[in-house]
Every structure is written in C-alpha cells, then in structure tokens.
Amino acid sequence: MKLPIQLKAKSQYRHVGKPVLRDDIERMVRAETVYVQDLRFPGMVHARVLRPPSYGGQLAKLDTAEMQRRLPSLLKTVIDGSFVGFIAEKEYQAKLAQDFGIQHAQWTNGPALPAKQPLPELLPTLPAITKRAVNKGDMSSFDAATAGTAPTAASLSARYFKPYLMHGSVGPSCAIALMDKEGYLHIWTHSQGVYPLRAILVELLKMPPERIHVKAVPGSGCYGHNGADDVAVAALLARAYPGRHVRLQWSRDDEHAWEPYGSAMLLQLDARLDKEGHITHWQTNIWSDTHSTRPGGKPESLLAARQLAQPALPTPSTEVSSAIYRNGEPLYAIPNQRLDAHYVQGPLRVSALRGLGAFGNVFALESFMDELALQARQDPWEFRLRHLTDERAKAVIQRTRDMIKNEKLAPGEGFGLGFAQYKNQAAYCAVVAKVHVAEEMGTIRALHLWAAIDAGETINPDGLKNQTEGGLI
C-alpha cells in the first residue's frame, strides 16, 4: 500500500539553496589542531616504516643490534616478515632509524619495472581482458571502410594518453594508534572508510571488532584513495608497544613512492563525418588498469599486509570495471557507436583518483570533438550544439559562450572548450580556458577560466561553487 506523502513547498525551505559557510576554515588558517597530522597526546611516541627498494622486495637481513648501538634512543624495532617499523620517543629519532634501515638493510629484489619502453607503447602490449561496453547502431560499414586503409577527409583517428598521477596530498599520510590497558585498540585516521578499515584490522590483527575503535579525523589533502589506509598499520606498532599513543608519519618519499597512483590510460578514438559535418560513426578503445582498489574489508589492499610473514596477497580481478570507461561514451547524438575497454595490469600500484576514468576519457573525447570540428570546418561551440539533444547540456555550453563574448584575444591567444555530464547522468559542466601559446618556447599558459555548471537542486550553493573552483584550479 502506497501512503500519500506531502512534499514541502520550496517556498518553505529554510536552508536548502542558501550558502552555508564553513566555520572550520578559520581554524585551518590559524594552524589550529584540525588535521590528524596535528594531533598530539601526552606521552605519545613516534614511528616510521622501512620500505623495500621495489614492489615485492623481501627483507633478507637487518642488523638490529648494530642499529640499537648507534641509536640508543630507539624504543623498539618491530619486524614481521618484511614489514619493519621503528618506534622512538621523538620523531627525528624514528627518522634516523628509518635512514639506517634504508642504508643497511638487505633485500631480495622484487619484479623490475619495465624500462626503455614508453608507457603509451607498453599499455596495449600487456595481456588484457576486453569488454564491449557500448555497441549502438551498425558499425559494419565503418569497419569495412577503415580496414587496411588510410584515414580519408571524412574520417579521423587520434590517440591520447594519460600518465600515472599521484595524489600529491599537501600533508603526507599519518595515523595514531593506542592499545590501551584493557586491550582495546584506538586508531585516529583520515581514512575515507572507517568501517571497511576496521574490518581489515579485525582480519589483520585477529581481534574482535568490538575491541577496535576507528575514529575519523580530517587529513590535510585526500583526493581519492591515497596512503591514508596504509598508514593505519600504526595499529600493528601500537599492539607491539601498548600503553602509549604511537604516531606513524609517512615521509614525502613514502607518500609519493608508495601511495596508489591514479591509473595510466591510452585511448584510441576513430570517427567518420558525413558531407554535412555530422558524426555518423564513433569508435573508442581504452587500455587502462583498474581505477579503484579501495579497502573493502580486504587486508590485501594494505601494503603492510602484503609484507607480513603470513602475507595477504592481492588477486587480479577477472572483470572489467566500469570505472575504466566512465564518461567514455559520448553524450553527443551519434547513431553508430562502439566502445571497447581493455583491462590491463600495469606496473604500478593503482587506485581511485578523483573521477576515476572520467577525466582521462573526457579529455580524449573533448579533444577529439575539437579535432572533428576542425575537420568539419565548424565552430567548436556550434559543432557540439549540433550533436546534442539534451537541452540542459546545450544550456551550459551556450552559457560559457555568453561569458566570454566580450573577451578580446591578443596574438598567440585562443579559447579552449570542454564539456561533460559526469557519468552521463549527474551534473553538467562546461569550461572555457583562455590560453596563450608561445610557439617559440613551446609553452601553453592558462590566462583565465570560466565554468558553467548545472547540478540541479543544490543544498549549499557555496559548496558547489567551491567544488567547481577547486576543480578548475
């Protein structure tokens, strides 16, 4: 039985649609205790973790007696398989222990990274699992026309590449853990999922969940899945050194070398135009690693779990994640389309970066639209509008054109246009960049950016504006 629900009239809204200012910004500006990196507890000790020289490296030897002789302030060295942690009274003392380990520990070599082969060439040569994610209309005539032939005036091919990208958080990852006298474990973390993290620690430490308390604290920069969960292995050190808060701080080297990266992507786009300059056929091939290995209660998602004497090792996925081809299908009205996603396992550890595969796909898609507009000798704005049926999509593109109508271009300057609807089902956004190209220097510099966004009914317009401006920056 359906019950009648009386919705509140928008005229009666008290908060929705009104800007809500953040009262925590002032605390950040004043450098008060906001982030997990800022937390301090009485009697707190400090820790660092030793890394192998490469993925899969195994610890062969570490002279802990000599290290203790040289560093008498060292409180404890924790070794479990190839996981090595150092605990000291002061942070610098823990760093000195880490430095000693870097210089003197002996490791067996892990698999070498591929050398001398550029990533755009490497990715399509890797073993792949392929999924046909989009198959619309009839591509047979397109296949027959392009098989073994050079591109014609009515066809275009282009290849785009997105490299591995690090999160580059402002503050390297940090966590604090305490094993109290009653045997309860407390963890302060900037993980984005405290319950999945607790589920991992239950498995890793063989402790009941009711004895593990994970408290979320903001981290100074996290744009997806960075090292926040990995650094929570401060819990392993706290268990080995109970009764005092153990603060595990990653160095900048730790963060940039060992966090999961945003996946590299190679994109091959092919299309055909008719005599009027309409796109009749569109084909996309994407080669990419997975875009998320977020902890889902699985210990193998943590670096330390892979290094223990009884390791939890990741198993490769056998399915092609939709994150690879997110926003890969054009929103434009093209009657015949095909998209093949090729899931490969690249040489680096990867996981979620903002938008997953979307911004690599949008970059390629919108760049290709510009090239097609040039091929069709049409204005980029008009070319896009002619291929759109969604009125809201058209509106944000038209709005950006209105925003720059009075802008003057100096020699070497021009406008760049990009458009997307996130996941082809969420917010619409069009962006225009005014850029200066110095051909003699080979440089491109952004001079100004404009954006028009339609996100529907918005709870906090100030938050939407901040999100958009942050994305532009």
Short mmCIF file of C-alpha atoms in Angstrom, two decimals:
data_model
loop_
_atom_site.label_atom_id
_atom_site.label_comp_id
_atom_site.label_asym_id
_atom_site.label_seq_id
_atom_site.Cartn_x
_atom_site.Cartn_y
_atom_site.Cartn_z
CA MET A 1 0.00 0.00 0.00
CA LYS A 2 1.41 3.37 -1.02
CA LEU A 3 0.98 6.14 1.51
CA PRO A 4 0.46 9.71 0.22
CA ILE A 5 3.45 11.89 1.02
CA GLN A 6 3.03 15.65 1.07
CA LEU A 7 6.27 17.28 -0.09
CA LYS A 8 7.26 20.57 1.43
CA ALA A 9 6.86 23.52 -0.95
CA LYS A 10 10.19 25.04 -1.97
CA SER A 11 8.94 28.40 -0.73
CA GLN A 12 9.02 26.90 2.77
CA TYR A 13 12.66 25.77 2.60
CA ARG A 14 14.76 27.32 5.36
CA HIS A 15 18.23 26.03 4.48
CA VAL A 16 18.23 24.31 1.08
CA GLY A 17 19.62 26.61 -1.60
CA LYS A 18 21.24 29.04 0.83
CA PRO A 19 25.02 29.35 1.21
CA VAL A 20 26.40 27.73 4.35
CA LEU A 21 29.82 28.99 5.31
CA ARG A 22 32.31 26.55 6.83
CA ASP A 23 33.31 27.50 10.34
CA ASP A 24 36.38 25.25 10.24
CA ILE A 25 38.21 27.34 7.63
CA GLU A 26 39.36 29.86 10.23
CA ARG A 27 40.84 27.08 12.35
CA MET A 28 42.80 25.83 9.34
CA VAL A 29 44.09 29.30 8.53
CA ARG A 30 45.19 29.75 12.14
CA ALA A 31 47.01 26.40 12.00
CA GLU A 32 44.98 25.08 14.92
CA THR A 33 44.50 21.37 15.57
CA VAL A 34 42.30 20.30 12.66
CA TYR A 35 44.10 17.52 10.83
CA VAL A 36 45.24 14.11 12.01
CA GLN A 37 48.80 15.33 11.34
CA ASP A 38 48.25 17.96 14.07
CA LEU A 39 47.13 15.61 16.84
CA ARG A 40 49.34 15.32 19.92
CA PHE A 41 48.76 13.16 23.02
CA PRO A 42 50.58 13.07 26.37
CA GLY A 43 53.40 10.55 26.28
CA MET A 44 53.00 9.98 22.54
CA VAL A 45 55.83 8.16 20.75
CA HIS A 46 56.73 8.32 17.07
CA ALA A 47 57.19 5.71 14.37
CA ARG A 48 58.45 5.25 10.83
CA VAL A 49 58.21 2.25 8.49
CA LEU A 50 61.00 0.84 6.33
CA ARG A 51 60.23 0.19 2.67
CA PRO A 52 61.82 -2.33 0.29
CA PRO A 53 63.63 -0.84 -2.72
CA SER A 54 60.91 -2.11 -5.09
CA TYR A 55 57.49 -3.73 -5.20
CA GLY A 56 57.71 -7.31 -3.94
CA GLY A 57 61.13 -6.92 -2.32
CA GLN A 58 61.69 -9.25 0.66
CA LEU A 59 63.78 -8.48 3.73
CA ALA A 60 66.93 -10.63 3.82
CA LYS A 61 68.88 -9.02 6.68
CA LEU A 62 68.74 -6.11 9.10
CA ASP A 63 71.32 -5.79 11.91
CA THR A 64 69.04 -4.55 14.69
CA ALA A 65 71.77 -4.91 17.32
CA GLU A 66 74.09 -2.53 15.43
CA MET A 67 71.22 -0.12 14.85
CA GLN A 68 70.37 -0.12 18.58
CA ARG A 69 74.03 0.51 19.39
CA ARG A 70 74.13 3.51 17.07
CA LEU A 71 70.68 4.75 18.07
CA PRO A 72 70.27 4.10 21.81
CA SER A 73 67.13 6.30 21.84
CA LEU A 74 65.29 3.73 19.73
CA LEU A 75 62.49 2.22 21.84
CA LYS A 76 61.54 -0.77 19.71
CA THR A 77 62.02 -2.34 16.29
CA VAL A 78 59.05 -4.34 15.04
CA ILE A 79 59.76 -6.96 12.36
CA ASP A 80 57.11 -9.28 10.94
CA GLY A 81 58.30 -10.90 7.71
CA SER A 82 59.31 -7.96 5.51
CA PHE A 83 57.31 -5.41 7.50
CA VAL A 84 59.69 -3.28 9.57
CA GLY A 85 58.69 -0.45 11.89
CA PHE A 86 60.70 1.72 14.29
CA ILE A 87 59.36 3.38 17.45
CA ALA A 88 61.18 6.21 19.25
CA GLU A 89 60.47 8.95 21.77
CA LYS A 90 60.96 11.71 19.21
CA GLU A 91 60.02 11.88 15.54
CA TYR A 92 63.54 12.67 14.38
CA GLN A 93 64.88 9.63 16.22
CA ALA A 94 62.38 7.46 14.35
CA LYS A 95 63.50 9.03 11.09
CA LEU A 96 67.16 8.29 11.91
CA ALA A 97 66.22 4.63 12.42
CA GLN A 98 64.43 4.62 9.07
CA ASP A 99 67.51 6.18 7.45
CA PHE A 100 69.73 3.47 8.97
CA GLY A 101 67.44 0.79 7.59
CA ILE A 102 67.46 2.37 4.13
CA GLN A 103 71.26 2.37 4.12
CA HIS A 104 71.98 -1.03 5.68
CA ALA A 105 69.02 -3.40 5.25
CA GLN A 106 69.47 -6.12 2.63
CA TRP A 107 66.58 -7.15 0.39
CA THR A 108 65.82 -9.68 -2.29
CA ASN A 109 64.78 -7.94 -5.49
CA GLY A 110 61.15 -7.74 -6.50
CA PRO A 111 59.95 -7.66 -10.11
CA ALA A 112 61.69 -4.91 -12.07
CA LEU A 113 59.66 -2.10 -13.57
CA PRO A 114 59.65 -2.05 -17.39
CA ALA A 115 62.43 0.13 -18.72
CA LYS A 116 63.15 1.88 -22.01
CA GLN A 117 59.60 1.38 -23.31
CA PRO A 118 57.32 4.43 -23.13
CA LEU A 119 54.04 3.76 -21.32
CA PRO A 120 51.86 4.62 -24.35
CA GLU A 121 53.64 1.83 -26.20
CA LEU A 122 53.63 -0.56 -23.25
CA LEU A 123 49.94 -0.48 -22.28
CA PRO A 124 48.43 -2.02 -25.45
CA THR A 125 51.02 -4.82 -25.39
CA LEU A 126 50.03 -6.05 -21.92
CA PRO A 127 47.66 -9.03 -21.53
CA ALA A 128 44.13 -7.67 -21.42
CA ILE A 129 40.57 -8.61 -20.56
CA THR A 130 38.29 -6.83 -23.04
CA LYS A 131 34.69 -5.75 -22.58
CA ARG A 132 32.47 -4.24 -25.27
CA ALA A 133 30.83 -1.60 -23.11
CA VAL A 134 28.91 0.25 -25.85
CA ASN A 135 27.53 -1.15 -29.10
CA LYS A 136 24.95 1.05 -30.85
CA GLY A 137 23.74 1.12 -34.42
CA ASP A 138 25.65 -0.51 -37.24
CA MET A 139 29.46 -0.28 -37.27
CA SER A 140 29.97 -2.83 -40.05
CA SER A 141 30.25 -0.24 -42.82
CA PHE A 142 32.74 1.71 -40.69
CA ASP A 143 34.86 -1.42 -40.19
CA ALA A 144 34.81 -2.24 -43.90
CA ALA A 145 35.73 1.30 -44.91
CA THR A 146 38.62 1.65 -42.47
CA ALA A 147 40.11 -1.86 -42.70
CA GLY A 148 43.64 -1.50 -44.02
CA THR A 149 43.05 1.98 -45.42
CA ALA A 150 44.43 5.40 -44.58
CA PRO A 151 42.12 8.00 -42.99
CA THR A 152 40.04 9.93 -45.51
CA ALA A 153 38.77 13.50 -45.48
CA ALA A 154 35.58 12.18 -43.92
CA SER A 155 37.31 10.16 -41.19
CA LEU A 156 39.65 10.94 -38.32
CA SER A 157 41.79 8.92 -35.90
CA ALA A 158 43.58 10.18 -32.81
CA ARG A 159 45.36 8.67 -29.83
CA TYR A 160 45.50 10.23 -26.35
CA PHE A 161 47.43 9.28 -23.24
CA LYS A 162 47.07 9.95 -19.53
CA PRO A 163 50.11 9.04 -17.39
CA TYR A 164 50.10 7.71 -13.86
CA LEU A 165 49.21 10.54 -11.48
CA MET A 166 49.98 10.73 -7.78
CA HIS A 167 47.53 12.22 -5.34
CA GLY A 168 50.22 14.57 -4.06
CA SER A 169 48.43 15.31 -0.78
CA VAL A 170 49.53 18.51 0.96
CA GLY A 171 50.37 16.55 4.10
CA PRO A 172 51.84 13.03 3.83
CA SER A 173 49.69 10.30 5.37
CA CYS A 174 49.58 9.92 9.14
CA ALA A 175 47.78 7.83 11.76
CA ILE A 176 47.89 7.44 15.53
CA ALA A 177 47.11 4.22 17.38
CA LEU A 178 46.84 3.23 21.02
CA MET A 179 46.47 -0.21 22.57
CA ASP A 180 45.09 0.63 26.00
CA LYS A 181 45.49 -1.30 29.25
CA GLU A 182 42.16 -3.08 28.79
CA GLY A 183 43.22 -4.41 25.38
CA TYR A 184 41.14 -2.02 23.30
CA LEU A 185 42.71 -0.62 20.14
CA HIS A 186 42.05 3.02 19.22
CA ILE A 187 43.04 4.47 15.84
CA TRP A 188 42.86 8.08 14.63
CA THR A 189 42.86 8.11 10.86
CA HIS A 190 41.99 10.16 7.78
CA SER A 191 40.67 7.07 6.00
CA GLN A 192 37.56 7.71 3.94
CA GLY A 193 36.04 4.46 5.19
CA VAL A 194 36.48 3.77 8.89
CA TYR A 195 34.25 0.67 8.89
CA PRO A 196 35.98 -1.07 5.96
CA LEU A 197 39.29 -0.18 7.64
CA ARG A 198 38.13 -1.72 10.92
CA ALA A 199 37.07 -4.87 9.06
CA ILE A 200 40.61 -5.11 7.66
CA LEU A 201 42.18 -4.66 11.08
CA VAL A 202 39.91 -7.37 12.51
CA GLU A 203 41.37 -9.79 9.96
CA LEU A 204 44.93 -8.46 10.19
CA LEU A 205 45.18 -8.42 13.98
CA LYS A 206 42.80 -11.31 14.72
CA MET A 207 40.85 -9.13 17.15
CA PRO A 208 37.09 -8.92 17.68
CA PRO A 209 35.54 -5.81 16.08
CA GLU A 210 34.10 -4.54 19.37
CA ARG A 211 37.67 -4.10 20.65
CA ILE A 212 38.73 -1.86 17.73
CA HIS A 213 37.64 1.78 17.64
CA VAL A 214 38.47 3.73 14.48
CA LYS A 215 37.98 7.50 14.70
CA ALA A 216 37.88 9.62 11.54
CA VAL A 217 39.93 12.83 11.60
CA PRO A 218 40.43 15.08 8.55
CA GLY A 219 43.68 14.71 6.65
CA SER A 220 45.45 17.63 5.01
CA GLY A 221 44.63 16.57 1.47
CA CYS A 222 42.97 13.42 0.17
CA TYR A 223 41.60 13.22 -3.35
CA GLY A 224 40.57 9.60 -3.64
CA HIS A 225 42.44 6.60 -2.23
CA ASN A 226 45.87 7.77 -1.11
CA GLY A 227 48.02 6.34 1.71
CA ALA A 228 45.52 7.04 4.50
CA ASP A 229 44.50 3.40 4.94
CA ASP A 230 48.05 2.07 4.54
CA VAL A 231 49.38 4.29 7.32
CA ALA A 232 46.73 2.94 9.69
CA VAL A 233 49.06 -0.02 10.22
CA ALA A 234 50.18 2.14 13.13
CA ALA A 235 47.86 -0.39 14.77
CA LEU A 236 50.49 -3.11 14.30
CA LEU A 237 53.05 -0.95 16.07
CA ALA A 238 50.67 0.03 18.87
CA ARG A 239 49.96 -3.63 19.55
CA ALA A 240 53.71 -4.22 19.82
CA TYR A 241 54.13 -1.19 22.11
CA PRO A 242 50.96 -0.97 24.24
CA GLY A 243 50.05 1.74 26.68
CA ARG A 244 51.26 4.75 24.67
CA HIS A 245 49.95 6.57 21.62
CA VAL A 246 52.03 5.64 18.55
CA ARG A 247 52.12 8.26 15.81
CA LEU A 248 53.12 6.85 12.42
CA GLN A 249 54.03 9.58 9.95
CA TRP A 250 54.88 8.91 6.32
CA SER A 251 57.65 10.95 4.76
CA ARG A 252 57.17 12.75 1.47
CA ASP A 253 59.23 9.97 -0.14
CA ASP A 254 56.94 7.33 1.40
CA GLU A 255 53.87 9.11 0.09
CA HIS A 256 54.99 9.71 -3.45
CA ALA A 257 56.65 6.33 -3.96
CA TRP A 258 54.18 4.03 -2.19
CA GLU A 259 50.70 5.53 -2.34
CA PRO A 260 48.41 4.05 -5.02
CA TYR A 261 48.55 6.13 -8.20
CA GLY A 262 45.75 7.18 -10.49
CA SER A 263 45.82 4.73 -13.41
CA ALA A 264 47.52 5.44 -16.71
CA MET A 265 45.24 5.34 -19.75
CA LEU A 266 45.70 5.01 -23.50
CA LEU A 267 42.74 6.00 -25.67
CA GLN A 268 42.31 5.39 -29.39
CA LEU A 269 39.40 7.26 -31.00
CA ASP A 270 38.13 6.88 -34.56
CA ALA A 271 35.18 8.63 -36.19
CA ARG A 272 33.54 9.41 -39.51
CA LEU A 273 31.73 12.55 -40.69
CA ASP A 274 29.07 12.85 -43.38
CA LYS A 275 29.01 15.58 -46.02
CA GLU A 276 27.17 17.97 -43.70
CA GLY A 277 29.75 17.56 -40.96
CA HIS A 278 27.67 15.31 -38.70
CA ILE A 279 29.38 12.45 -36.87
CA THR A 280 27.91 9.19 -38.16
CA HIS A 281 30.28 6.65 -36.55
CA TRP A 282 32.39 6.72 -33.40
CA GLN A 283 34.73 4.08 -32.01
CA THR A 284 36.67 4.15 -28.74
CA ASN A 285 39.33 1.76 -27.45
CA ILE A 286 40.61 2.28 -23.90
CA TRP A 287 43.58 0.50 -22.32
CA SER A 288 43.74 1.03 -18.57
CA ASP A 289 44.39 -0.59 -15.23
CA THR A 290 41.65 -0.75 -12.62
CA HIS A 291 40.71 2.60 -11.08
CA SER A 292 39.94 1.52 -7.54
CA THR A 293 41.48 -0.89 -5.07
CA ARG A 294 39.83 0.77 -2.10
CA PRO A 295 39.80 -1.31 1.07
CA GLY A 296 36.56 -3.25 1.15
CA GLY A 297 37.42 -5.11 4.32
CA LYS A 298 40.21 -6.92 2.45
CA PRO A 299 43.62 -7.00 4.18
CA GLU A 300 45.47 -7.44 0.86
CA SER A 301 44.52 -3.88 -0.04
CA LEU A 302 47.06 -2.64 2.53
CA LEU A 303 50.78 -2.53 1.75
CA ALA A 304 51.81 -3.87 5.13
CA ALA A 305 49.54 -6.91 4.86
CA ARG A 306 51.43 -7.97 1.74
CA GLN A 307 54.76 -7.79 3.61
CA LEU A 308 53.94 -9.82 6.72
CA ALA A 309 55.40 -13.27 7.41
CA GLN A 310 51.92 -14.59 6.60
CA PRO A 311 51.04 -12.18 3.82
CA ALA A 312 47.64 -11.35 2.36
CA LEU A 313 48.33 -11.07 -1.36
CA PRO A 314 46.03 -9.39 -3.89
CA THR A 315 44.40 -11.46 -6.59
CA PRO A 316 43.91 -9.85 -10.00
CA SER A 317 40.35 -9.04 -10.95
CA THR A 318 38.76 -11.06 -13.73
CA GLU A 319 36.18 -8.40 -14.56
CA VAL A 320 36.45 -5.09 -16.41
CA SER A 321 35.47 -2.29 -14.05
CA SER A 322 33.06 0.31 -15.42
CA ALA A 323 35.37 2.93 -13.86
CA ILE A 324 37.74 2.39 -16.82
CA TYR A 325 35.16 3.63 -19.33
CA ARG A 326 33.34 6.10 -17.11
CA ASN A 327 32.35 9.04 -19.36
CA GLY A 328 33.93 7.21 -22.29
CA GLU A 329 30.60 7.02 -24.13
CA PRO A 330 29.85 10.39 -25.79
CA LEU A 331 26.73 12.19 -24.61
CA TYR A 332 26.50 13.54 -28.16
CA ALA A 333 23.87 12.14 -30.54
CA ILE A 334 25.90 9.77 -32.72
CA PRO A 335 23.86 6.95 -34.31
CA ASN A 336 26.62 4.35 -34.54
CA GLN A 337 28.96 3.86 -31.59
CA ARG A 338 31.25 1.24 -30.17
CA LEU A 339 33.43 1.27 -27.06
CA ASP A 340 35.87 -1.47 -26.10
CA ALA A 341 37.54 -1.33 -22.68
CA HIS A 342 40.78 -3.31 -22.33
CA TYR A 343 41.64 -4.01 -18.70
CA VAL A 344 45.39 -4.44 -18.27
CA GLN A 345 47.58 -4.73 -15.18
CA GLY A 346 50.21 -2.04 -15.37
CA PRO A 347 53.50 -1.92 -13.49
CA LEU A 348 52.41 0.37 -10.62
CA ARG A 349 50.05 0.07 -7.68
CA VAL A 350 46.88 2.00 -8.55
CA SER A 351 43.59 3.08 -7.05
CA ALA A 352 41.00 5.82 -7.05
CA LEU A 353 41.87 9.35 -8.10
CA ARG A 354 39.08 11.92 -8.43
CA GLY A 355 36.61 10.91 -11.15
CA LEU A 356 38.36 7.56 -11.76
CA GLY A 357 38.50 7.09 -15.56
CA ALA A 358 36.21 10.03 -16.28
CA PHE A 359 38.68 12.86 -16.70
CA GLY A 360 41.01 10.85 -18.91
CA ASN A 361 38.05 9.86 -21.07
CA VAL A 362 36.61 13.37 -21.14
CA PHE A 363 39.99 14.83 -22.06
CA ALA A 364 40.24 12.47 -25.03
CA LEU A 365 36.60 12.80 -26.03
CA GLU A 366 36.53 16.61 -25.95
CA SER A 367 39.92 16.94 -27.62
CA PHE A 368 38.62 14.67 -30.38
CA MET A 369 35.46 16.77 -30.71
CA ASP A 370 37.65 19.83 -31.30
CA GLU A 371 39.65 17.98 -33.93
CA LEU A 372 36.45 16.80 -35.63
CA ALA A 373 35.09 20.36 -35.58
CA LEU A 374 38.27 21.49 -37.28
CA GLN A 375 37.95 18.67 -39.82
CA ALA A 376 34.34 19.73 -40.49
CA ARG A 377 35.36 23.42 -40.62
CA GLN A 378 32.81 24.30 -37.96
CA ASP A 379 32.86 26.46 -34.85
CA PRO A 380 33.60 24.23 -31.80
CA TRP A 381 30.58 25.58 -29.90
CA GLU A 382 28.21 25.10 -32.82
CA PHE A 383 29.66 21.68 -33.64
CA ARG A 384 28.89 20.45 -30.13
CA LEU A 385 25.43 22.01 -30.05
CA ARG A 386 24.53 20.36 -33.37
CA HIS A 387 25.34 16.97 -31.83
CA LEU A 388 23.38 17.45 -28.59
CA THR A 389 19.71 16.79 -27.91
CA ASP A 390 19.84 17.34 -24.13
CA GLU A 391 18.68 20.91 -23.50
CA ARG A 392 20.49 21.19 -20.16
CA ALA A 393 23.72 20.13 -21.85
CA LYS A 394 23.20 22.75 -24.53
CA ALA A 395 22.48 25.41 -21.91
CA VAL A 396 25.82 25.13 -20.08
CA ILE A 397 27.73 25.27 -23.39
CA GLN A 398 25.76 28.31 -24.52
CA ARG A 399 26.30 29.95 -21.15
CA THR A 400 30.08 29.71 -21.45
CA ARG A 401 29.93 31.33 -24.86
CA ASP A 402 27.96 34.22 -23.35
CA MET A 403 30.53 34.54 -20.56
CA ILE A 404 33.40 35.21 -22.97
CA LYS A 405 31.60 37.19 -25.67
CA ASN A 406 33.32 40.44 -24.68
CA GLU A 407 36.78 38.91 -24.26
CA LYS A 408 39.47 40.12 -26.66
CA LEU A 409 42.21 37.85 -27.96
CA ALA A 410 45.78 39.06 -28.36
CA PRO A 411 48.25 37.43 -30.76
CA GLY A 412 49.04 33.89 -29.65
CA GLU A 413 45.84 33.62 -27.57
CA GLY A 414 42.81 31.42 -28.04
CA PHE A 415 39.93 29.70 -26.30
CA GLY A 416 39.61 26.02 -25.38
CA LEU A 417 36.21 24.45 -24.66
CA GLY A 418 35.41 21.30 -22.70
CA PHE A 419 32.06 19.79 -21.74
CA ALA A 420 30.83 16.75 -19.80
CA GLN A 421 27.93 15.41 -17.81
CA TYR A 422 29.50 13.35 -15.04
CA LYS A 423 28.78 9.65 -15.66
CA ASN A 424 26.35 10.92 -18.35
CA GLN A 425 23.74 11.10 -15.60
CA ALA A 426 24.84 13.63 -12.98
CA ALA A 427 25.95 17.30 -13.07
CA TYR A 428 26.56 19.11 -16.36
CA CYS A 429 29.61 21.32 -16.68
CA ALA A 430 31.20 23.33 -19.49
CA VAL A 431 34.57 25.02 -19.08
CA VAL A 432 36.35 27.59 -21.23
CA ALA A 433 40.05 28.33 -20.91
CA LYS A 434 41.70 31.40 -22.38
CA VAL A 435 45.27 30.36 -23.14
CA HIS A 436 48.43 31.86 -24.56
CA VAL A 437 50.59 29.70 -26.79
CA ALA A 438 54.25 30.70 -27.12
CA GLU A 439 55.29 28.66 -30.13
CA GLU A 440 58.91 29.77 -29.93
CA MET A 441 59.10 28.50 -26.33
CA GLY A 442 56.80 25.52 -26.81
CA THR A 443 54.69 26.54 -23.81
CA ILE A 444 50.97 26.94 -23.15
CA ARG A 445 49.76 29.12 -20.29
CA ALA A 446 46.21 29.41 -18.98
CA LEU A 447 45.23 33.06 -18.56
CA HIS A 448 41.64 32.73 -17.38
CA LEU A 449 38.99 30.06 -16.76
CA TRP A 450 35.20 30.18 -16.86
CA ALA A 451 32.75 27.43 -15.92
CA ALA A 452 29.01 26.94 -16.15
CA ILE A 453 27.57 24.10 -14.08
CA ASP A 454 24.08 22.68 -13.74
CA ALA A 455 23.89 20.33 -10.76
CA GLY A 456 20.14 20.54 -10.29
CA GLU A 457 18.72 21.49 -6.92
CA THR A 458 21.65 22.36 -4.68
CA ILE A 459 21.66 22.11 -0.90
CA ASN A 460 24.59 24.50 -0.42
CA PRO A 461 25.43 26.69 -3.44
CA ASP A 462 28.58 27.92 -1.72
CA GLY A 463 29.84 24.32 -1.52
CA LEU A 464 29.03 23.78 -5.20
CA LYS A 465 30.92 26.94 -6.13
CA ASN A 466 33.93 25.89 -4.03
CA GLN A 467 33.92 22.43 -5.61
CA THR A 468 33.82 23.89 -9.12
CA GLU A 469 36.52 26.48 -8.48
CA GLY A 470 38.71 23.86 -6.82
CA GLY A 471 38.34 21.64 -9.86
CA LEU A 472 39.34 24.49 -12.16
CA ILE A 473 42.42 25.27 -10.08
#
